[in-house]
């Protein structure tokens, strides 16, 4: 069929661009509820794709069995810890509420206020005046803050609900991507090649390496530290070890480390007189707390050579920008951008002249321009 070349006038070009823009916005509007879940699933599948292929080779080359095995692994890594955390919060909240409502909760005496210079005695007298009045004056002053705190917790409950929704979508999309991973990967590479030829294809491959590096360096390190710390808590006889283990994994994901949980546990053991297990947990905490200093860099370099400051900034910034799911999205976005910019920069040679020579050449060029004009 002969391809007839027609010249397009300006209104035709504008209306074509407008139609394409409307189509893109409409598509984005339709898939908007699924974007974060699909992005999370893509990162998980890219990071664990070599594991899935190895499982497939072990399971007689059956893709269906490998997908089932990977689904069970994702349930163990993501779904079950969240369910355990929720159950622990529900089970542990009942005794706390019962203790508060039983009348055992009393306001502290705050006798140390008397030792404060100048204003200590007045503060102590005013505080006990409020307490002796039945606490009504205190409650009247605190009431506005209670409303704000309640609103904050309701907002966090909404964030948790959205997180669970994205978690379910991540699991669903992960199953689909595991099943048709090659076709999806080839389609993305084809699209990138159509946009920017070989450079676009290379960008997709670099992005995959960055995603795998972040998953290995951040998530695997957090899981290893959290699980090892939880084993130490359980062996030492610390109550609510399951809840504290999940809390440690979260702290490790946000780069705060497991010591925020382990150190209070050690203090509690020594305070209760159990010095033997306190010493054991102290030694174990030193091992677990320093594990990330060599494990995380080693795992990151297995995927791609990325600076640690980039990973830390991505984790914290992603948490602020996207909530809990940003723990995974934030470092990946920064890592992918860093790899692409780095590859683009290295397409040109680095400057080889000394700074003073460059400045002198620039001054000479400016002097010649002045003489010309």
Short mmCIF file of N, CA, C and O in Angstrom, two decimals, residues 5 41 43 55 71 78 96 119 148 159 216 258 304:
data_model
loop_
_atom_site.label_atom_id
_atom_site.label_comp_id
_atom_site.label_asym_id
_atom_site.label_seq_id
_atom_site.Cartn_x
_atom_site.Cartn_y
_atom_site.Cartn_z
N UNK A 5 2.08 11.02 1.50
CA UNK A 5 2.56 12.04 2.43
C UNK A 5 1.67 13.27 2.33
O UNK A 5 1.44 13.80 1.25
N UNK A 41 4.51 -4.05 43.11
CA UNK A 41 4.63 -5.41 42.59
C UNK A 41 5.77 -5.51 41.57
O UNK A 41 6.50 -6.52 41.55
N UNK A 43 8.54 -3.78 41.51
CA UNK A 43 9.82 -3.81 42.23
C UNK A 43 10.06 -5.18 42.87
O UNK A 43 11.18 -5.71 42.82
N UNK A 55 13.67 -21.40 41.39
CA UNK A 55 12.61 -22.29 41.88
C UNK A 55 11.96 -23.05 40.73
O UNK A 55 11.63 -24.23 40.87
N UNK A 71 4.37 -16.96 45.57
CA UNK A 71 3.22 -16.35 46.26
C UNK A 71 3.26 -16.68 47.75
O UNK A 71 2.99 -15.81 48.60
N UNK A 78 5.44 -10.52 53.62
CA UNK A 78 4.68 -9.28 53.70
C UNK A 78 3.37 -9.44 54.48
O UNK A 78 3.12 -8.69 55.44
N UNK A 96 -4.27 -3.18 78.53
CA UNK A 96 -3.93 -1.79 78.82
C UNK A 96 -5.19 -0.98 79.10
O UNK A 96 -5.25 -0.18 80.05
N UNK A 119 10.93 28.93 90.39
CA UNK A 119 9.52 28.68 90.08
C UNK A 119 9.07 27.28 90.49
O UNK A 119 7.92 26.91 90.28
N UNK A 148 -7.48 16.58 68.72
CA UNK A 148 -6.48 16.52 67.65
C UNK A 148 -5.81 15.16 67.60
O UNK A 148 -5.55 14.61 66.53
N UNK A 159 -4.56 5.62 56.67
CA UNK A 159 -3.32 5.29 55.96
C UNK A 159 -3.05 3.80 56.03
O UNK A 159 -2.61 3.19 55.04
N UNK A 216 17.74 -5.77 47.67
CA UNK A 216 18.70 -6.58 48.42
C UNK A 216 19.29 -5.80 49.59
O UNK A 216 19.40 -6.33 50.71
N UNK A 258 17.83 -1.73 64.81
CA UNK A 258 17.10 -2.54 65.79
C UNK A 258 17.38 -2.17 67.24
O UNK A 258 16.69 -2.65 68.14
N UNK A 304 23.82 -3.31 42.18
CA UNK A 304 24.39 -2.14 41.50
C UNK A 304 25.18 -1.36 42.53
O UNK A 304 24.86 -1.37 43.73
#
